[in-house]
mmCIF file of C-alpha atoms in Angstrom:
data_model
loop_
_atom_site.group_PDB
_atom_site.id
_atom_site.type_symbol
_atom_site.label_atom_id
_atom_site.label_comp_id
_atom_site.label_asym_id
_atom_site.label_seq_id
_atom_site.Cartn_x
_atom_site.Cartn_y
_atom_site.Cartn_z
ATOM 1 C CA MET A 5 103.381 107.927 81.490
ATOM 2 C CA SER A 6 99.532 106.611 81.082
ATOM 3 C CA ASP A 7 101.121 103.794 78.961
ATOM 4 C CA PHE A 8 102.296 101.391 81.345
ATOM 5 C CA TYR A 9 100.259 99.220 83.416
ATOM 6 C CA ARG A 10 100.806 99.923 86.716
ATOM 7 C CA VAL A 11 100.722 103.591 86.429
ATOM 8 C CA ARG A 12 97.390 103.456 84.771
ATOM 9 C CA ARG A 13 96.380 101.514 87.646
ATOM 10 C CA LEU A 14 96.736 104.514 89.906
ATOM 11 C CA PRO A 15 94.205 107.588 90.128
ATOM 12 C CA PRO A 16 95.736 111.025 90.376
ATOM 13 C CA TYR A 17 97.314 111.412 94.196
ATOM 14 C CA VAL A 18 94.687 113.534 95.910
ATOM 15 C CA PHE A 19 97.296 114.469 99.012
ATOM 16 C CA GLU A 20 99.543 115.892 95.855
ATOM 17 C CA GLN A 21 97.182 118.792 95.108
ATOM 18 C CA VAL A 22 97.063 119.690 98.903
ATOM 19 C CA ASN A 23 100.763 119.596 98.906
ATOM 20 C CA ARG A 24 100.808 121.892 96.144
ATOM 21 C CA LEU A 25 98.938 124.602 97.384
ATOM 22 C CA LYS A 26 100.564 124.279 100.736
ATOM 23 C CA ALA A 27 103.797 124.881 99.114
ATOM 24 C CA LYS A 28 102.669 127.771 96.912
ATOM 25 C CA ALA A 29 101.032 129.397 100.380
ATOM 26 C CA ARG A 30 104.089 129.002 102.385
ATOM 27 C CA ALA A 31 106.639 130.084 99.233
ATOM 28 C CA ALA A 32 104.161 133.521 99.449
ATOM 29 C CA GLY A 33 104.800 133.602 103.239
ATOM 30 C CA ALA A 34 102.059 132.368 104.999
ATOM 31 C CA ASP A 35 102.515 130.245 107.846
ATOM 32 C CA ILE A 36 100.638 126.992 106.933
ATOM 33 C CA ILE A 37 99.581 124.867 110.008
ATOM 34 C CA ASP A 38 100.244 121.174 108.875
ATOM 35 C CA LEU A 39 97.781 118.565 110.305
ATOM 36 C CA GLY A 40 97.620 116.552 107.274
ATOM 37 C CA MET A 41 100.535 114.145 106.765
ATOM 38 C CA GLY A 42 100.850 112.007 109.881
ATOM 39 C CA ASN A 43 104.505 112.705 110.362
ATOM 40 C CA PRO A 44 105.727 112.497 113.737
ATOM 41 C CA ASP A 45 107.626 115.360 114.793
ATOM 42 C CA LEU A 46 108.674 113.826 118.615
ATOM 43 C CA PRO A 47 112.140 112.701 118.702
ATOM 44 C CA ALA A 48 113.014 109.157 118.546
ATOM 45 C CA PRO A 49 114.081 107.835 121.914
ATOM 46 C CA LYS A 50 117.863 108.715 123.060
ATOM 47 C CA HIS A 51 118.878 105.488 123.971
ATOM 48 C CA VAL A 52 118.159 104.642 120.263
ATOM 49 C CA VAL A 53 119.696 107.086 118.401
ATOM 50 C CA ASP A 54 122.897 106.402 121.322
ATOM 51 C CA LYS A 55 122.857 103.057 119.823
ATOM 52 C CA LEU A 56 123.096 103.527 115.827
ATOM 53 C CA VAL A 57 125.532 106.261 116.554
ATOM 54 C CA GLU A 58 127.516 103.882 118.444
ATOM 55 C CA THR A 59 127.035 101.149 115.764
ATOM 56 C CA ALA A 60 127.349 103.126 112.484
ATOM 57 C CA GLY A 61 131.036 103.143 111.016
ATOM 58 C CA LYS A 62 131.966 99.738 112.071
ATOM 59 C CA PRO A 63 133.382 98.345 109.200
ATOM 60 C CA ARG A 64 131.145 95.171 109.351
ATOM 61 C CA THR A 65 127.985 97.043 109.927
ATOM 62 C CA ASP A 66 128.589 99.114 106.291
ATOM 63 C CA ARG A 67 128.067 95.616 104.481
ATOM 64 C CA TYR A 68 125.139 94.631 103.327
ATOM 65 C CA SER A 69 122.466 93.663 106.138
ATOM 66 C CA ALA A 70 119.759 90.425 106.070
ATOM 67 C CA SER A 71 116.904 91.284 103.873
ATOM 68 C CA LYS A 72 114.420 89.513 106.626
ATOM 69 C CA GLY A 73 115.895 91.032 109.231
ATOM 70 C CA ILE A 74 119.121 90.410 111.289
ATOM 71 C CA ALA A 75 118.373 88.300 113.751
ATOM 72 C CA GLY A 76 118.646 90.028 116.864
ATOM 73 C CA LEU A 77 115.899 92.358 115.541
ATOM 74 C CA ARG A 78 113.591 89.006 114.477
ATOM 75 C CA ARG A 79 113.944 87.881 118.281
ATOM 76 C CA ALA A 80 113.021 91.268 119.533
ATOM 77 C CA GLN A 81 110.288 91.641 117.712
ATOM 78 C CA ALA A 82 109.088 88.100 118.741
ATOM 79 C CA GLY A 83 109.406 89.344 122.538
ATOM 80 C CA TYR A 84 107.510 92.313 121.964
ATOM 81 C CA TYR A 85 104.498 89.975 120.755
ATOM 82 C CA GLU A 86 104.743 87.478 123.300
ATOM 83 C CA ARG A 87 105.064 91.054 126.195
ATOM 84 C CA ARG A 88 102.480 92.858 124.761
ATOM 85 C CA PHE A 89 99.727 90.354 123.196
ATOM 86 C CA GLY A 90 100.773 86.757 124.930
ATOM 87 C CA VAL A 91 101.486 85.488 121.071
ATOM 88 C CA LYS A 92 104.012 83.292 120.445
ATOM 89 C CA LEU A 93 106.377 83.684 117.261
ATOM 90 C CA ASN A 94 109.280 81.675 115.466
ATOM 91 C CA PRO A 95 111.814 84.624 114.749
ATOM 92 C CA ASP A 96 113.156 82.625 111.761
ATOM 93 C CA THR A 97 109.715 81.151 110.101
ATOM 94 C CA GLU A 98 107.018 83.756 111.760
ATOM 95 C CA VAL A 99 108.680 87.220 111.698
ATOM 96 C CA VAL A 100 110.261 89.220 108.921
ATOM 97 C CA ALA A 101 111.211 92.967 109.094
ATOM 98 C CA THR A 102 110.544 95.188 106.607
ATOM 99 C CA LEU A 103 111.427 98.369 104.871
ATOM 100 C CA GLY A 104 108.282 100.052 107.074
ATOM 101 C CA SER A 105 104.847 98.186 107.484
ATOM 102 C CA LYS A 106 103.982 100.289 103.839
ATOM 103 C CA GLU A 107 106.929 98.286 102.109
ATOM 104 C CA GLY A 108 105.825 94.996 103.700
ATOM 105 C CA PHE A 109 102.203 95.765 102.399
ATOM 106 C CA ALA A 110 102.916 96.567 98.779
ATOM 107 C CA ASN A 111 105.699 93.271 98.778
ATOM 108 C CA MET A 112 103.008 90.931 100.352
ATOM 109 C CA ALA A 113 100.668 91.951 97.240
ATOM 110 C CA GLN A 114 103.525 90.733 94.917
ATOM 111 C CA ALA A 115 103.859 88.101 96.454
ATOM 112 C CA ILE A 116 100.490 86.697 96.757
ATOM 113 C CA THR A 117 98.513 88.484 93.864
ATOM 114 C CA ALA A 118 97.849 87.083 90.193
ATOM 115 C CA PRO A 119 96.374 89.069 88.212
ATOM 116 C CA GLY A 120 92.719 89.610 88.294
ATOM 117 C CA ASP A 121 92.772 88.168 92.035
ATOM 118 C CA VAL A 122 90.321 90.115 94.224
ATOM 119 C CA VAL A 123 91.037 91.252 97.643
ATOM 120 C CA LEU A 124 88.971 92.639 100.184
ATOM 121 C CA ALA A 125 89.626 96.320 101.328
ATOM 122 C CA PRO A 126 87.751 98.741 104.040
ATOM 123 C CA ASN A 127 86.919 102.201 102.213
ATOM 124 C CA PRO A 128 87.981 104.642 103.197
ATOM 125 C CA SER A 129 91.711 103.525 104.329
ATOM 126 C CA TYR A 130 95.182 103.918 104.136
ATOM 127 C CA PRO A 131 95.936 103.858 100.488
ATOM 128 C CA ILE A 132 98.350 101.314 100.351
ATOM 129 C CA HIS A 133 95.446 98.540 101.613
ATOM 130 C CA ALA A 134 93.981 98.792 98.018
ATOM 131 C CA PHE A 135 96.767 100.350 95.840
ATOM 132 C CA GLY A 136 99.003 97.767 96.813
ATOM 133 C CA PHE A 137 97.088 94.981 95.191
ATOM 134 C CA LEU A 138 95.995 97.230 92.458
ATOM 135 C CA MET A 139 99.718 97.603 91.251
ATOM 136 C CA ALA A 140 100.220 93.978 91.532
ATOM 137 C CA GLY A 141 96.938 93.136 89.240
ATOM 138 C CA GLY A 142 94.850 92.646 91.811
ATOM 139 C CA VAL A 143 91.191 93.660 92.234
ATOM 140 C CA ILE A 144 89.856 95.299 95.034
ATOM 141 C CA ARG A 145 86.028 94.855 96.451
ATOM 142 C CA SER A 146 85.552 97.557 99.443
ATOM 143 C CA VAL A 147 83.762 96.693 102.473
ATOM 144 C CA PRO A 148 82.765 99.120 105.356
ATOM 145 C CA ILE A 149 85.642 100.242 108.082
ATOM 146 C CA GLU A 150 83.044 100.204 111.315
ATOM 147 C CA PRO A 151 83.960 97.005 112.809
ATOM 148 C CA ASP A 152 80.641 95.947 113.684
ATOM 149 C CA GLU A 153 78.045 93.216 112.368
ATOM 150 C CA ASN A 154 77.413 95.474 109.409
ATOM 151 C CA TYR A 155 80.944 94.630 108.152
ATOM 152 C CA PHE A 156 80.329 90.564 108.635
ATOM 153 C CA ARG A 157 77.171 91.136 106.403
ATOM 154 C CA ALA A 158 78.858 93.511 103.872
ATOM 155 C CA ALA A 159 81.978 91.176 103.486
ATOM 156 C CA GLU A 160 79.586 88.006 103.004
ATOM 157 C CA ARG A 161 77.859 90.078 99.816
ATOM 158 C CA ALA A 162 81.292 90.745 98.489
ATOM 159 C CA ILE A 163 82.346 87.078 98.653
ATOM 160 C CA GLN A 164 78.854 85.429 97.283
ATOM 161 C CA HIS A 165 79.264 88.427 94.210
ATOM 162 C CA SER A 166 83.041 88.059 93.379
ATOM 163 C CA ILE A 167 84.417 86.185 90.447
ATOM 164 C CA PRO A 168 86.630 84.534 91.379
ATOM 165 C CA LYS A 169 86.382 84.199 95.140
ATOM 166 C CA PRO A 170 88.751 86.568 96.875
ATOM 167 C CA ILE A 171 91.863 85.388 98.357
ATOM 168 C CA ALA A 172 92.410 87.780 101.328
ATOM 169 C CA LEU A 173 91.227 90.767 103.237
ATOM 170 C CA VAL A 174 92.580 93.664 104.675
ATOM 171 C CA VAL A 175 91.423 95.267 108.194
ATOM 172 C CA CYS A 176 93.833 98.183 110.137
ATOM 173 C CA TYR A 177 92.918 98.752 113.726
ATOM 174 C CA PRO A 178 93.389 101.279 115.106
ATOM 175 C CA SER A 179 92.525 102.374 111.745
ATOM 176 C CA ASN A 180 93.743 105.255 109.428
ATOM 177 C CA PRO A 181 91.882 107.188 109.012
ATOM 178 C CA THR A 182 89.181 106.974 110.972
ATOM 179 C CA ALA A 183 91.068 105.924 114.341
ATOM 180 C CA MET A 184 87.948 103.105 115.269
ATOM 181 C CA VAL A 185 89.532 100.242 117.353
ATOM 182 C CA ALA A 186 88.599 96.511 117.339
ATOM 183 C CA SER A 187 87.742 94.527 119.901
ATOM 184 C CA LEU A 188 89.138 91.009 120.718
ATOM 185 C CA ASP A 189 85.706 89.467 120.023
ATOM 186 C CA PHE A 190 85.436 91.414 116.398
ATOM 187 C CA TYR A 191 88.913 89.535 115.745
ATOM 188 C CA ARG A 192 87.448 86.307 116.558
ATOM 189 C CA ASP A 193 84.830 86.679 114.866
ATOM 190 C CA LEU A 194 86.923 87.805 112.004
ATOM 191 C CA VAL A 195 89.174 84.507 111.860
ATOM 192 C CA THR A 196 85.919 82.548 112.020
ATOM 193 C CA PHE A 197 84.834 84.470 109.218
ATOM 194 C CA ALA A 198 87.903 84.376 107.341
ATOM 195 C CA LYS A 199 88.422 80.231 108.009
ATOM 196 C CA LYS A 200 84.866 79.929 106.535
ATOM 197 C CA HIS A 201 85.664 81.181 103.378
ATOM 198 C CA ASP A 202 89.455 79.876 102.690
ATOM 199 C CA ILE A 203 90.443 83.217 102.740
ATOM 200 C CA TYR A 204 93.698 85.069 104.435
ATOM 201 C CA ILE A 205 93.343 87.843 106.808
ATOM 202 C CA LEU A 206 96.110 90.636 106.185
ATOM 203 C CA SER A 207 96.085 92.634 109.451
ATOM 204 C CA ASP A 208 97.718 96.479 109.859
ATOM 205 C CA ILE A 209 98.216 97.301 113.153
ATOM 206 C CA ALA A 210 100.941 99.929 112.612
ATOM 207 C CA TYR A 211 98.870 102.587 115.531
ATOM 208 C CA ALA A 212 98.604 99.591 118.382
ATOM 209 C CA GLU A 213 100.893 101.645 120.981
ATOM 210 C CA VAL A 214 98.831 105.174 120.343
ATOM 211 C CA TYR A 215 95.860 104.695 122.429
ATOM 212 C CA PHE A 216 94.446 107.320 124.846
ATOM 213 C CA ASP A 217 92.380 104.546 127.561
ATOM 214 C CA ASP A 218 92.773 101.934 129.780
ATOM 215 C CA GLU A 219 92.233 99.355 126.794
ATOM 216 C CA PRO A 220 94.997 98.614 124.818
ATOM 217 C CA PRO A 221 93.805 97.603 121.168
ATOM 218 C CA PRO A 222 94.507 93.834 120.203
ATOM 219 C CA SER A 223 96.173 91.495 117.889
ATOM 220 C CA VAL A 224 94.366 89.634 115.423
ATOM 221 C CA LEU A 225 96.974 87.141 116.595
ATOM 222 C CA GLN A 226 95.810 86.829 119.727
ATOM 223 C CA VAL A 227 92.984 84.723 118.728
ATOM 224 C CA PRO A 228 93.854 80.716 118.675
ATOM 225 C CA GLY A 229 94.487 79.403 115.043
ATOM 226 C CA ALA A 230 94.809 82.623 113.517
ATOM 227 C CA LYS A 231 98.425 81.980 112.541
ATOM 228 C CA ASP A 232 96.520 79.353 110.178
ATOM 229 C CA ILE A 233 95.489 82.249 108.022
ATOM 230 C CA CYS A 234 97.047 85.786 108.917
ATOM 231 C CA VAL A 235 99.485 88.117 108.699
ATOM 232 C CA GLU A 236 99.904 91.073 110.730
ATOM 233 C CA PHE A 237 101.907 94.527 109.990
ATOM 234 C CA SER A 238 103.466 96.853 112.558
ATOM 235 C CA SER A 239 106.146 99.696 112.540
ATOM 236 C CA MET A 240 108.316 101.495 114.562
ATOM 237 C CA SER A 241 107.289 104.875 112.834
ATOM 238 C CA LYS A 242 104.566 105.701 115.378
ATOM 239 C CA THR A 243 105.480 103.754 118.731
ATOM 240 C CA PHE A 244 108.864 105.124 118.764
ATOM 241 C CA SER A 245 108.495 108.037 116.453
ATOM 242 C CA MET A 246 111.351 106.508 113.551
ATOM 243 C CA ALA A 247 109.202 107.322 110.506
ATOM 244 C CA GLY A 248 112.312 108.340 108.791
ATOM 245 C CA TRP A 249 114.162 105.380 109.956
ATOM 246 C CA ARG A 250 112.022 103.092 107.658
ATOM 247 C CA VAL A 251 111.516 99.433 109.862
ATOM 248 C CA GLY A 252 108.716 97.616 110.437
ATOM 249 C CA PHE A 253 107.688 93.764 110.486
ATOM 250 C CA ALA A 254 105.353 91.301 109.264
ATOM 251 C CA VAL A 255 104.301 88.402 111.726
ATOM 252 C CA GLY A 256 102.127 85.447 111.830
ATOM 253 C CA ASN A 257 101.501 82.905 108.990
ATOM 254 C CA GLU A 258 104.756 80.874 107.474
ATOM 255 C CA ARG A 259 103.574 80.294 104.039
ATOM 256 C CA LEU A 260 102.708 83.784 103.970
ATOM 257 C CA LEU A 261 105.743 84.900 105.167
ATOM 258 C CA SER A 262 108.373 82.812 103.259
ATOM 259 C CA ALA A 263 106.540 83.943 100.369
ATOM 260 C CA LEU A 264 107.223 87.549 101.321
ATOM 261 C CA GLY A 265 110.753 87.079 102.194
ATOM 262 C CA ARG A 266 111.622 85.125 98.940
ATOM 263 C CA VAL A 267 110.166 88.535 96.865
ATOM 264 C CA LYS A 268 112.302 90.818 99.367
ATOM 265 C CA SER A 269 115.277 88.804 98.739
ATOM 266 C CA TYR A 270 115.027 89.621 94.873
ATOM 267 C CA LEU A 271 114.323 93.562 95.864
ATOM 268 C CA ASP A 272 116.087 94.678 98.864
ATOM 269 C CA TYR A 273 119.349 94.021 101.186
ATOM 270 C CA GLY A 274 117.244 95.238 104.161
ATOM 271 C CA ALA A 275 117.639 98.267 106.151
ATOM 272 C CA PHE A 276 121.205 100.116 106.950
ATOM 273 C CA THR A 277 122.156 97.277 109.779
ATOM 274 C CA PRO A 278 123.172 100.164 112.395
ATOM 275 C CA ILE A 279 119.617 101.081 112.113
ATOM 276 C CA GLN A 280 118.444 97.400 112.561
ATOM 277 C CA VAL A 281 120.570 97.300 115.663
ATOM 278 C CA ALA A 282 118.807 100.184 116.714
ATOM 279 C CA ALA A 283 115.629 99.206 116.375
ATOM 280 C CA THR A 284 116.345 96.083 118.570
ATOM 281 C CA ALA A 285 117.733 98.525 121.377
ATOM 282 C CA ALA A 286 113.872 100.129 121.044
ATOM 283 C CA LEU A 287 112.214 97.001 121.339
ATOM 284 C CA ASN A 288 114.430 95.558 124.063
ATOM 285 C CA GLY A 289 114.696 98.758 125.976
ATOM 286 C CA PRO A 290 112.023 100.314 128.370
ATOM 287 C CA ASP A 291 108.833 101.650 127.664
ATOM 288 C CA ASP A 292 108.929 104.869 129.304
ATOM 289 C CA CYS A 293 109.685 106.540 125.770
ATOM 290 C CA ILE A 294 106.060 105.341 124.739
ATOM 291 C CA LYS A 295 104.268 105.842 127.831
ATOM 292 C CA GLU A 296 105.410 109.565 127.320
ATOM 293 C CA MET A 297 104.363 109.937 123.620
ATOM 294 C CA ARG A 298 100.952 108.518 124.759
ATOM 295 C CA ALA A 299 100.643 111.282 126.926
ATOM 296 C CA ILE A 300 101.822 114.168 124.769
ATOM 297 C CA TYR A 301 99.223 112.809 121.836
ATOM 298 C CA LYS A 302 96.618 112.410 124.177
ATOM 299 C CA LYS A 303 96.958 116.210 125.394
ATOM 300 C CA ARG A 304 97.124 117.404 121.708
ATOM 301 C CA ARG A 305 94.120 115.595 121.138
ATOM 302 C CA ASP A 306 92.341 117.224 124.061
ATOM 303 C CA VAL A 307 93.611 120.596 122.954
ATOM 304 C CA MET A 308 92.402 119.863 119.545
ATOM 305 C CA VAL A 309 88.680 118.679 120.825
ATOM 306 C CA GLU A 310 88.519 121.882 122.967
ATOM 307 C CA SER A 311 89.783 124.380 120.865
ATOM 308 C CA PHE A 312 88.130 123.677 117.878
ATOM 309 C CA ALA A 313 85.008 123.456 119.599
ATOM 310 C CA GLN A 314 85.142 126.958 120.416
ATOM 311 C CA ALA A 315 85.754 127.570 116.843
ATOM 312 C CA GLY A 316 82.720 126.063 115.804
ATOM 313 C CA TRP A 317 83.960 122.905 114.545
ATOM 314 C CA HIS A 318 83.149 119.581 116.731
ATOM 315 C CA ILE A 319 86.064 117.489 116.740
ATOM 316 C CA PRO A 320 85.142 113.372 117.676
ATOM 317 C CA ALA A 321 87.641 112.092 120.247
ATOM 318 C CA PRO A 322 89.396 109.868 118.891
ATOM 319 C CA ARG A 323 90.233 106.733 121.560
ATOM 320 C CA ALA A 324 93.113 105.708 119.457
ATOM 321 C CA SER A 325 95.928 106.427 116.653
ATOM 322 C CA MET A 326 97.457 109.933 116.035
ATOM 323 C CA PHE A 327 94.676 110.867 113.842
ATOM 324 C CA ALA A 328 91.206 112.453 114.176
ATOM 325 C CA TRP A 329 88.138 111.967 111.637
ATOM 326 C CA VAL A 330 86.319 114.707 111.375
ATOM 327 C CA PRO A 331 83.066 115.393 109.353
ATOM 328 C CA VAL A 332 83.286 118.182 107.061
ATOM 329 C CA PRO A 333 81.095 121.100 108.566
ATOM 330 C CA GLU A 334 77.729 120.678 107.207
ATOM 331 C CA LYS A 335 77.262 124.053 105.196
ATOM 332 C CA TYR A 336 80.778 122.997 103.190
ATOM 333 C CA ARG A 337 79.708 119.722 102.715
ATOM 334 C CA PRO A 338 78.704 120.252 99.053
ATOM 335 C CA LEU A 339 82.338 121.088 98.134
ATOM 336 C CA GLY A 340 83.653 117.444 98.772
ATOM 337 C CA SER A 341 86.598 116.963 101.073
ATOM 338 C CA LEU A 342 89.405 117.998 98.834
ATOM 339 C CA GLU A 343 88.041 121.610 97.768
ATOM 340 C CA PHE A 344 87.165 121.829 101.488
ATOM 341 C CA SER A 345 90.607 121.268 102.303
ATOM 342 C CA LYS A 346 92.029 123.708 100.247
ATOM 343 C CA LEU A 347 89.880 126.093 101.125
ATOM 344 C CA LEU A 348 91.461 125.868 104.711
ATOM 345 C CA ILE A 349 94.541 126.356 103.498
ATOM 346 C CA GLU A 350 93.679 129.725 101.518
ATOM 347 C CA LYS A 351 91.344 130.957 104.263
ATOM 348 C CA ALA A 352 92.740 129.383 107.623
ATOM 349 C CA ASP A 353 96.241 128.484 106.611
ATOM 350 C CA VAL A 354 95.638 125.119 108.075
ATOM 351 C CA ALA A 355 96.342 122.290 106.061
ATOM 352 C CA VAL A 356 94.331 118.994 106.497
ATOM 353 C CA ALA A 357 94.057 115.782 104.465
ATOM 354 C CA PRO A 358 90.975 115.522 102.318
ATOM 355 C CA GLY A 359 89.127 112.029 103.340
ATOM 356 C CA VAL A 360 88.572 111.026 99.328
ATOM 357 C CA GLY A 361 92.205 110.460 99.420
ATOM 358 C CA PHE A 362 91.370 106.798 101.395
ATOM 359 C CA GLY A 363 88.434 106.281 99.501
ATOM 360 C CA GLU A 364 85.033 107.582 97.864
ATOM 361 C CA HIS A 365 83.390 106.700 101.112
ATOM 362 C CA GLY A 366 85.687 109.409 102.913
ATOM 363 C CA ASP A 367 84.851 112.427 101.321
ATOM 364 C CA ASP A 368 82.427 113.742 103.852
ATOM 365 C CA TYR A 369 85.201 113.656 105.990
ATOM 366 C CA VAL A 370 89.098 114.982 106.683
ATOM 367 C CA ARG A 371 91.990 113.398 108.474
ATOM 368 C CA LEU A 372 93.439 115.602 111.136
ATOM 369 C CA ALA A 373 97.156 114.495 112.750
ATOM 370 C CA LEU A 374 98.313 115.110 116.201
ATOM 371 C CA VAL A 375 101.965 116.255 114.905
ATOM 372 C CA GLU A 376 101.628 119.743 116.127
ATOM 373 C CA ASN A 377 102.235 120.859 119.422
ATOM 374 C CA GLU A 378 99.266 122.463 121.379
ATOM 375 C CA GLN A 379 100.190 126.093 120.966
ATOM 376 C CA ARG A 380 100.112 125.455 117.026
ATOM 377 C CA ILE A 381 96.937 123.472 117.358
ATOM 378 C CA ARG A 382 95.423 126.367 119.349
ATOM 379 C CA GLN A 383 96.388 128.652 116.535
ATOM 380 C CA ALA A 384 95.159 126.551 113.624
ATOM 381 C CA ALA A 385 91.567 126.828 115.643
ATOM 382 C CA ARG A 386 91.962 130.438 116.056
ATOM 383 C CA GLY A 387 92.672 130.822 112.401
ATOM 384 C CA ILE A 388 89.768 128.632 111.647
ATOM 385 C CA ARG A 389 87.497 130.189 114.030
ATOM 386 C CA ARG A 390 88.332 133.585 111.907
ATOM 387 C CA PHE A 391 87.603 131.655 108.495
ATOM 388 C CA PHE A 392 83.995 130.768 109.746
ATOM 389 C CA GLU A 393 83.281 134.286 110.890
ATOM 390 C CA GLY A 394 84.641 135.698 107.941
ATOM 391 C CA GLU A 395 82.858 137.586 105.488
ATOM 392 C CA ASP A 396 82.853 134.468 103.014
ATOM 393 C CA THR A 397 79.212 133.548 102.625
ATOM 394 C CA LEU A 398 78.010 129.909 101.717
ATOM 395 C CA HIS A 399 77.529 131.686 98.075
ATOM 396 C CA ASN A 400 80.703 132.698 97.797
ATOM 397 C CA VAL A 401 82.740 129.521 98.713
ATOM 398 C CA ILE A 402 80.717 126.852 97.088
ATOM 399 C CA PRO A 403 80.510 126.908 93.180
ATOM 400 C CA ALA A 404 77.175 127.138 91.763
ATOM 401 C CA GLN A 405 77.237 123.933 90.293
ATOM 402 C CA ALA A 406 77.732 122.605 93.717
ATOM 403 C CA ARG A 407 74.930 124.025 94.752
ATOM 404 C CA ALA A 408 72.686 122.830 91.852
#
């Protein structure tokens, strides 16, 4: 397989090593508390499931669907953007339904990337933000994830030292994995920066509705003129706990979305029509389920911060997203995030996502997902406390070469 061009461009999947160890431990009878994958455990809203059941099995809905999304679903997404962000979208030309935001990113990369094209992507970041373009033959230049002045200094240097000049930059706020949130002022500066350098902005806003204070995360499309250069990707996965349904959206710049739609027309016929109808009901329906989701994740966050602190591990409280981005405890840092993650499975019965899986600049961190209930989170904290207070010493758990 190493001879295949696109496979050669992909490193070993770091998370698979943790998954194998987790499966082995479970097969041996261990009760592993999985805080690794951001896989929502909450049910999809009842009215959405009811709409799916009502629509499934009707002869017309068993046919091929629409690759860019049925008209009602695109109108519903446009309506959501107008209510939530005050942004008006033409559902016919500025909205494309995707099979989740991940597929949208990957196919956008296929649509706009020529071999050797340079894209600026944050490091650490969700893997598809970089590897979608690498698989398409592009080149990645890393920029910081923090939405501050240093971001623009680093991006300016990356543009100056890139040949050819970058075609696009990727941003993701609230961030996966770091949970950082960008302000509208940052987005204003970002749009100005991108227009100055004649590059596109590709924004991932999948966690826009998972926030824990009174300031909803903004959209870059709220900036006047942003649609000239920007496409934003969102998802039903976290907002409505519909991760396995695979429904997302790309909205914004008409030229980019036309390219995405053309690529998709060769690759898929869109999601199963009853799923699209149910997703329409979700977007057009009451938002009580979204508020309930937020409250549940906030409570879990608070329990995690409190119980892990009692176990001796400080968890920075995230303002948004369903993740905590947590420094590896100092005495275990020489191991690196992957080996520390393996150690937590073996000695604490807890699975986390190693930060190195999101880029080399994430290797001093692990990502914890709020996908277990409060009782299980407290149980995880007890397992970690036993590990920290156990007989293992730093000498025993860190190989000699790491200490050297």
